[in-house]
Tab-separated table of C-alpha atoms in Angstrom:
chain	number	residue	atom	x	y	z
A	1	LYS	CA	-113.437	12.326	-45.847
A	2	ILE	CA	-115.407	9.064	-46.152
A	3	VAL	CA	-113.121	6.118	-45.414
A	4	THR	CA	-113.250	2.565	-44.164
A	5	LEU	CA	-111.575	1.748	-40.874
A	6	LEU	CA	-110.308	-1.698	-39.962
A	7	PHE	CA	-109.466	-2.586	-36.372
A	8	SER	CA	-107.854	-5.906	-35.522
A	9	ASP	CA	-107.225	-7.013	-31.958
A	10	ILE	CA	-105.644	-10.144	-30.468
A	11	ARG	CA	-108.048	-12.043	-28.234
A	12	ASN	CA	-106.875	-13.076	-24.736
A	13	PHE	CA	-103.715	-10.995	-25.110
A	14	THR	CA	-103.469	-10.470	-21.339
A	15	HIS	CA	-103.298	-14.250	-20.869
A	16	LEU	CA	-100.630	-14.505	-23.593
A	17	SER	CA	-98.570	-11.748	-21.993
A	18	GLU	CA	-98.648	-13.599	-18.660
A	19	GLU	CA	-97.764	-16.918	-20.318
A	20	LEU	CA	-94.750	-15.775	-22.373
A	21	PRO	CA	-91.528	-14.164	-21.145
A	22	PRO	CA	-91.256	-10.512	-22.271
A	23	HIS	CA	-88.599	-11.088	-24.972
A	24	ALA	CA	-90.589	-13.970	-26.500
A	25	LEU	CA	-93.807	-11.919	-26.384
A	26	ILE	CA	-92.204	-8.963	-28.198
A	27	GLU	CA	-90.624	-11.284	-30.775
A	28	VAL	CA	-93.854	-13.090	-31.619
A	29	LEU	CA	-95.916	-9.883	-31.511
A	30	ASN	CA	-93.523	-8.241	-33.992
A	31	ALA	CA	-93.710	-11.290	-36.276
A	32	TYR	CA	-97.522	-11.221	-36.087
A	33	MET	CA	-97.703	-7.464	-36.770
A	34	THR	CA	-95.353	-7.834	-39.744
A	35	ARG	CA	-97.565	-10.518	-41.295
A	36	MET	CA	-100.743	-8.500	-40.814
A	37	CYS	CA	-99.201	-5.231	-42.059
A	38	ARG	CA	-98.008	-6.894	-45.265
A	39	ILE	CA	-101.615	-7.855	-46.001
A	40	ILE	CA	-102.897	-4.344	-45.231
A	41	ASP	CA	-100.220	-2.847	-47.492
A	42	ALA	CA	-100.967	-5.330	-50.297
A	43	THR	CA	-104.670	-4.399	-50.225
A	44	HIS	CA	-103.889	-0.652	-50.397
A	45	GLY	CA	-104.624	0.105	-46.765
A	46	VAL	CA	-102.527	2.314	-44.506
A	47	VAL	CA	-101.581	1.203	-41.011
A	48	ASP	CA	-102.514	4.223	-38.919
A	49	LYS	CA	-101.171	2.957	-35.609
A	50	PHE	CA	-100.611	0.112	-33.211
A	51	ILE	CA	-102.492	0.399	-29.932
A	52	GLY	CA	-100.842	-2.298	-27.842
A	53	ASP	CA	-101.785	-5.490	-29.677
A	54	GLU	CA	-104.433	-3.726	-31.785
A	55	ILE	CA	-103.939	-2.555	-35.367
A	56	MET	CA	-105.830	0.431	-36.767
A	57	ALA	CA	-105.829	0.684	-40.573
A	58	LEU	CA	-107.360	3.215	-42.957
A	59	TYR	CA	-108.717	2.509	-46.425
A	60	GLY	CA	-109.325	5.623	-48.498
A	61	ALA	CA	-106.969	7.994	-46.642
A	62	PRO	CA	-104.644	9.775	-46.970
A	63	LEU	CA	-105.138	8.989	-50.682
A	64	SER	CA	-108.586	8.293	-52.115
A	65	LEU	CA	-109.219	4.650	-52.957
A	66	ASP	CA	-111.981	3.162	-55.105
A	67	PHE	CA	-113.851	0.332	-53.382
A	68	HIS	CA	-112.150	1.123	-50.047
A	69	ALA	CA	-114.686	-0.888	-48.043
A	70	ALA	CA	-114.307	-3.947	-50.270
A	71	LYS	CA	-110.505	-3.700	-49.981
A	72	ALA	CA	-110.767	-3.598	-46.188
A	73	VAL	CA	-113.032	-6.674	-46.108
A	74	GLU	CA	-110.650	-8.483	-48.465
A	75	ALA	CA	-107.756	-7.623	-46.135
A	76	ALA	CA	-109.658	-8.955	-43.114
A	77	ILE	CA	-110.331	-12.288	-44.840
A	78	LEU	CA	-106.669	-12.582	-45.835
A	79	MET	CA	-105.565	-11.702	-42.295
A	80	VAL	CA	-107.701	-14.452	-40.751
A	81	GLN	CA	-106.563	-16.970	-43.397
A	82	ASP	CA	-102.886	-16.090	-42.923
A	83	LEU	CA	-103.163	-16.244	-39.151
A	84	SER	CA	-104.906	-19.644	-39.337
A	85	LEU	CA	-102.046	-21.054	-41.427
A	86	TRP	CA	-99.437	-19.538	-39.096
A	87	ASN	CA	-101.287	-20.961	-36.086
A	88	GLN	CA	-101.179	-24.467	-37.634
A	89	LYS	CA	-97.396	-24.228	-37.948
A	90	ARG	CA	-97.072	-22.798	-34.436
A	91	GLN	CA	-99.293	-25.514	-32.978
A	92	GLU	CA	-97.196	-28.245	-34.631
A	93	SER	CA	-94.197	-26.794	-32.768
A	94	ASN	CA	-96.149	-26.519	-29.482
A	95	LEU	CA	-96.066	-22.729	-29.645
A	96	THR	CA	-98.776	-20.347	-28.497
A	97	ILE	CA	-101.408	-19.521	-31.111
A	98	PHE	CA	-103.068	-16.147	-31.730
A	99	GLU	CA	-106.708	-15.418	-32.430
A	100	ILE	CA	-107.974	-12.036	-33.563
A	101	GLY	CA	-111.264	-10.222	-33.835
A	102	ILE	CA	-111.747	-7.717	-36.646
A	103	GLY	CA	-114.204	-4.827	-36.887
A	104	ILE	CA	-114.778	-2.770	-40.022
A	105	HIS	CA	-116.874	0.379	-40.391
A	106	SER	CA	-117.186	3.006	-43.133
A	107	GLY	CA	-118.058	6.632	-42.616
A	108	LEU	CA	-117.068	10.261	-42.444
A	109	VAL	CA	-113.932	11.028	-40.402
A	110	TYR	CA	-111.565	13.931	-39.894
A	111	THR	CA	-108.044	13.207	-41.116
A	112	GLY	CA	-104.786	15.063	-40.805
A	113	ASN	CA	-101.658	15.533	-38.763
A	114	MET	CA	-102.608	15.664	-35.103
A	115	GLY	CA	-100.779	15.717	-31.804
A	116	ALA	CA	-98.273	18.005	-30.148
A	117	GLU	CA	-96.271	20.597	-32.067
A	118	ASN	CA	-93.138	18.455	-31.834
A	119	ARG	CA	-94.888	15.096	-32.391
A	120	LEU	CA	-97.523	15.054	-35.101
A	121	ASN	CA	-99.003	11.887	-36.575
A	122	TYR	CA	-101.372	11.508	-39.510
A	123	THR	CA	-104.559	9.876	-38.237
A	124	ALA	CA	-108.333	9.839	-38.415
A	125	ILE	CA	-110.656	10.903	-35.618
A	126	GLY	CA	-114.396	11.096	-35.082
A	127	SER	CA	-117.357	9.041	-33.978
A	128	ASN	CA	-116.971	6.634	-36.909
A	129	VAL	CA	-113.451	5.734	-35.750
A	130	ASN	CA	-114.874	4.946	-32.319
A	131	GLN	CA	-117.649	2.858	-33.859
A	132	ALA	CA	-115.146	0.773	-35.859
A	133	SER	CA	-113.112	0.155	-32.705
A	134	ARG	CA	-116.226	-0.839	-30.748
A	135	ILE	CA	-117.326	-3.258	-33.482
A	136	CYS	CA	-113.896	-4.879	-33.238
A	137	SER	CA	-114.296	-5.211	-29.476
A	138	VAL	CA	-117.421	-7.406	-29.850
A	139	ALA	CA	-115.985	-9.656	-32.585
A	140	LYS	CA	-115.345	-13.193	-31.383
A	141	PRO	CA	-112.002	-14.925	-31.974
A	142	MET	CA	-111.311	-15.226	-35.741
A	143	GLN	CA	-114.549	-13.367	-36.551
A	144	ILE	CA	-114.881	-10.440	-38.960
A	145	LEU	CA	-117.737	-8.040	-38.265
A	146	ILE	CA	-118.788	-5.200	-40.540
A	147	SER	CA	-121.322	-2.416	-40.145
A	148	GLU	CA	-124.359	-1.703	-42.304
A	149	GLU	CA	-122.467	1.257	-43.779
A	150	THR	CA	-119.634	-1.013	-44.893
A	151	LEU	CA	-122.047	-3.588	-46.308
A	152	GLN	CA	-123.757	-0.874	-48.366
A	153	SER	CA	-120.452	0.483	-49.720
A	154	PRO	CA	-119.618	-0.155	-53.408
A	155	GLY	CA	-118.389	-3.663	-54.153
A	156	VAL	CA	-119.045	-5.274	-50.768
A	157	LYS	CA	-122.399	-7.060	-51.283
A	158	GLU	CA	-121.312	-8.251	-54.710
A	159	ARG	CA	-117.978	-9.697	-53.570
A	160	PHE	CA	-118.609	-11.143	-50.102
A	161	THR	CA	-120.983	-13.476	-48.309
A	162	VAL	CA	-122.223	-12.151	-44.979
A	163	ARG	CA	-124.612	-13.250	-42.265
A	164	LYS	CA	-126.832	-10.699	-40.556
A	165	LEU	CA	-126.476	-10.826	-36.775
A	166	GLU	CA	-128.612	-9.334	-34.048
A	167	PRO	CA	-127.926	-5.620	-33.508
A	168	VAL	CA	-125.304	-5.077	-30.796
A	169	GLN	CA	-125.113	-2.460	-28.090
A	170	LEU	CA	-121.700	-0.845	-28.331
A	171	LYS	CA	-120.042	1.005	-25.479
A	172	GLY	CA	-120.538	4.757	-25.812
A	173	ILE	CA	-123.031	4.484	-28.695
A	174	ALA	CA	-126.657	5.199	-27.813
A	175	LEU	CA	-128.545	2.966	-30.232
A	176	PRO	CA	-127.853	-0.703	-31.073
A	177	VAL	CA	-125.730	-1.136	-34.206
A	178	GLN	CA	-126.519	-3.619	-36.973
A	179	VAL	CA	-123.522	-5.830	-37.718
A	180	TYR	CA	-122.817	-8.597	-40.214
A	181	GLU	CA	-120.381	-11.477	-39.973
A	182	VAL	CA	-118.229	-11.910	-43.058
A	183	LEU	CA	-118.279	-15.550	-44.126
A	184	GLY	CA	-116.015	-15.305	-47.178
A	185	LYS	CA	-115.654	-14.200	-50.777
A	186	ASN	CA	-118.353	-14.945	-53.318
A	187	ASN	CA	-117.462	-17.436	-56.039
A	188	ARG	CA	-118.346	-15.101	-58.889
């Protein structure tokens, strides 16, 4: 199935986990995850899983979704905007702020219930999942990066302003990958 994958990861999470006591870290991480998941749900994405402080979301699976790439990019913009507002409030109260990097990639994946006989989870696997995760890993704090495949998906070029960056070498992927930084929604 062709889907769009969104990965979001907190930057400098190791430093945060050393700075905050465990109960405070879990409390703030749960509050953060709740905020981000509401946005993913509202844009018709499905949270596939949490991998530590990382969120993996699917657009276009398990149910088909028109303009799945555009919905994922919209979600990413809303996530960064929401987190920026939350950080302002946290900073005013002298609380730790969070910064995230987001990577989005569209492509063919295998979906279904996978795992052990007594513990199956619906998920997506394949090289395109890995590529989305790797794009996320090179995103700078509060940066949204998308692949060429996502940019070329229906509704993306028309709705969003992007800046072409130099191709990046991603871990485990032989050739450099062209990425684009999402700058915002178009005013059309």
